[in-house]
Structure formats: structure tokens, C-alpha cells
mmCIF file of C-alpha atoms in Angstrom:
data_model
loop_
_atom_site.group_PDB
_atom_site.id
_atom_site.type_symbol
_atom_site.label_atom_id
_atom_site.label_comp_id
_atom_site.label_asym_id
_atom_site.label_seq_id
_atom_site.Cartn_x
_atom_site.Cartn_y
_atom_site.Cartn_z
ATOM 1 C CA TYR A 1 -72.737 -41.802 90.662
ATOM 2 C CA SER A 2 -73.500 -42.357 87.321
ATOM 3 C CA ASP A 3 -75.681 -43.542 84.972
ATOM 4 C CA GLU A 4 -76.127 -47.406 84.351
ATOM 5 C CA LEU A 5 -73.599 -47.967 81.732
ATOM 6 C CA ARG A 6 -74.912 -51.080 79.451
ATOM 7 C CA LEU A 7 -72.553 -53.310 78.592
ATOM 8 C CA THR A 8 -74.306 -56.334 77.639
ATOM 9 C CA GLY A 9 -72.619 -57.503 74.080
ATOM 10 C CA LYS A 10 -69.383 -55.572 74.608
ATOM 11 C CA SER A 11 -66.485 -57.181 75.283
ATOM 12 C CA TYR A 12 -63.769 -54.411 76.992
ATOM 13 C CA SER A 13 -60.869 -55.870 78.873
ATOM 14 C CA GLU A 14 -60.169 -52.157 80.682
ATOM 15 C CA ILE A 15 -62.444 -49.093 81.308
ATOM 16 C CA ASN A 16 -61.000 -46.317 81.982
ATOM 17 C CA VAL A 17 -62.028 -43.258 83.812
ATOM 18 C CA ILE A 18 -60.829 -39.296 82.782
ATOM 19 C CA PHE A 19 -61.362 -36.657 84.676
ATOM 20 C CA SER A 20 -60.720 -33.161 85.925
ATOM 21 C CA PHE A 21 -60.987 -31.864 89.556
ATOM 22 C CA TYR A 22 -60.220 -29.142 92.074
ATOM 23 C CA GLY A 23 -59.783 -29.365 95.950
ATOM 24 C CA ASN A 24 -60.997 -26.928 98.356
ATOM 25 C CA SER A 25 -60.544 -27.096 101.782
ATOM 26 C CA MET A 26 -59.347 -30.737 102.289
ATOM 27 C CA GLU A 27 -56.898 -31.788 105.341
ATOM 28 C CA SER A 28 -53.565 -33.555 104.735
ATOM 29 C CA PHE A 29 -54.433 -37.553 103.554
ATOM 30 C CA GLU A 30 -58.133 -36.696 103.263
ATOM 31 C CA GLU A 31 -59.033 -37.956 100.026
ATOM 32 C CA PHE A 32 -61.602 -39.245 97.500
ATOM 33 C CA CYS A 33 -62.002 -42.095 95.379
ATOM 34 C CA ILE A 34 -63.535 -43.970 92.125
ATOM 35 C CA ASP A 35 -65.461 -47.057 92.913
ATOM 36 C CA TYR A 36 -67.580 -49.049 90.544
ATOM 37 C CA MET A 37 -70.418 -51.251 91.082
ATOM 38 C CA ILE A 38 -71.484 -54.453 88.331
ATOM 39 C CA ASN A 39 -74.717 -55.630 87.512
ATOM 40 C CA ASN A 40 -76.634 -53.413 89.759
ATOM 41 C CA VAL A 41 -75.483 -55.667 92.785
ATOM 42 C CA GLU A 42 -75.436 -53.082 95.943
ATOM 43 C CA SER A 43 -71.997 -52.997 96.636
ATOM 44 C CA TRP A 44 -68.994 -50.215 95.655
ATOM 45 C CA LEU A 45 -65.848 -51.995 94.756
ATOM 46 C CA GLU A 46 -63.037 -49.314 95.031
ATOM 47 C CA VAL A 47 -60.145 -48.674 92.088
ATOM 48 C CA LYS A 48 -58.391 -45.778 93.531
ATOM 49 C CA CYS A 49 -57.713 -42.959 96.107
ATOM 50 C CA PHE A 50 -56.233 -39.914 96.203
ATOM 51 C CA ALA A 51 -55.192 -38.035 98.900
ATOM 52 C CA SER A 52 -54.886 -34.347 99.440
ATOM 53 C CA GLY A 53 -51.191 -33.557 100.368
ATOM 54 C CA ARG A 54 -49.394 -37.008 98.527
ATOM 55 C CA ASP A 55 -51.313 -36.590 95.166
ATOM 56 C CA PHE A 56 -52.961 -32.742 95.033
ATOM 57 C CA VAL A 57 -53.056 -29.629 96.798
ATOM 58 C CA ASN A 58 -55.725 -27.338 97.519
ATOM 59 C CA GLY A 59 -56.802 -24.779 94.979
ATOM 60 C CA GLN A 60 -55.517 -26.362 91.420
ATOM 61 C CA TRP A 61 -57.129 -27.693 88.888
ATOM 62 C CA TYR A 62 -55.938 -31.311 87.727
ATOM 63 C CA ASP A 63 -56.752 -31.882 84.199
ATOM 64 C CA GLY A 64 -56.590 -35.452 82.032
ATOM 65 C CA VAL A 65 -56.613 -37.598 85.316
ATOM 66 C CA MET A 66 -57.015 -40.632 84.251
ATOM 67 C CA SER A 67 -57.552 -43.551 86.405
ATOM 68 C CA SER A 68 -58.242 -47.836 84.942
ATOM 69 C CA ILE A 69 -60.257 -50.370 85.997
ATOM 70 C CA ASN A 70 -59.076 -53.845 85.047
ATOM 71 C CA LEU A 71 -62.202 -55.674 83.926
ATOM 72 C CA ASN A 72 -63.369 -58.161 81.532
ATOM 73 C CA THR A 73 -66.692 -57.320 80.495
ATOM 74 C CA ASP A 74 -67.514 -60.488 79.146
ATOM 75 C CA GLY A 75 -70.657 -61.623 80.805
ATOM 76 C CA ILE A 76 -71.585 -58.772 82.444
ATOM 77 C CA ASP A 77 -74.296 -56.385 81.602
ATOM 78 C CA SER A 78 -74.192 -53.060 83.578
ATOM 79 C CA MET A 79 -71.787 -51.175 85.757
ATOM 80 C CA ARG A 80 -71.854 -47.850 86.959
ATOM 81 C CA VAL A 81 -69.277 -45.202 88.994
ATOM 82 C CA ARG A 82 -69.199 -43.087 91.817
ATOM 83 C CA PHE A 83 -66.766 -40.182 93.367
ATOM 84 C CA ARG A 84 -66.318 -40.161 97.299
ATOM 85 C CA CYS A 85 -65.465 -38.063 98.907
ATOM 86 C CA ASP A 86 -63.944 -39.015 102.526
ATOM 87 C CA ALA A 87 -63.306 -36.252 104.174
ATOM 88 C CA ASN A 88 -64.021 -34.960 107.618
ATOM 89 C CA SER A 89 -65.930 -31.885 107.539
ATOM 90 C CA ILE A 90 -68.751 -30.781 105.164
ATOM 91 C CA GLN A 91 -66.505 -28.054 104.199
ATOM 92 C CA ASP A 92 -64.155 -30.303 102.557
ATOM 93 C CA ASP A 93 -64.948 -30.487 98.760
ATOM 94 C CA ILE A 94 -63.737 -31.706 95.431
ATOM 95 C CA LEU A 95 -65.470 -30.447 92.394
ATOM 96 C CA ILE A 96 -65.502 -33.036 89.669
ATOM 97 C CA ASP A 97 -65.776 -31.667 85.572
ATOM 98 C CA GLN A 98 -65.486 -33.414 82.361
ATOM 99 C CA VAL A 99 -65.849 -37.291 83.167
ATOM 100 C CA LYS A 100 -65.592 -39.299 80.407
ATOM 101 C CA ILE A 101 -65.843 -42.753 80.590
ATOM 102 C CA VAL A 102 -64.027 -45.356 77.546
ATOM 103 C CA GLY A 103 -64.043 -48.794 77.511
ATOM 104 C CA LEU A 104 -60.730 -50.466 75.636
ATOM 105 C CA GLU A 105 -60.788 -53.960 73.879
#
């Protein structure tokens, strides 16, 4: 997961997570997801999942993928973002690169 992102005093209505990814050996409908946590409460909230065969194919880079978190940050001190692979084998991989997290007012 990401380092803690400080939001105290920031007023965003949306957080965008922009990234590149590459799937390797992911069977049909195995997926990876983007989750977030606010104020270090040990509970992750799912933003979006990407499934093999529906949203991507193995062996290809996908660049500039964006997922939006609709979140009013007033009163939120911090947040974290993570990528989570939901597959059935240790051989199933999602490579993540060029991650940018951007707040929109």
C-alpha cells in the first residue's frame, strides 16, 4: 500500500489514481483491485476491480489507466491506497508502474 497521504486542510471532491499495469498468467475473471483507507482505520474500501478477459488480457501493458475515488476530504486527515491481486495461484501476477495520486478540488 501507499505511504500515508496527508489531507489535513485539503478540500478535494475526488481523488484520481493513475497507473500502468501488466497482467501475467491471470486466468479469466481473476482480478486485481484498487482499495483505499481513510484516517488509518483498519478497514479498506474497494474502488474498482479489473478482471482478466473482461478488462485486460495478459502480456500487454496498459498505460494511463485512471480510477476515481469520489470522496469529500473535508475532515479527513489522511488516506492510503493499495493494489490487491485476487487470483488463485502465486504464479498469477499484476505488475504496477507509474502510479500517480491526484486530488481534484
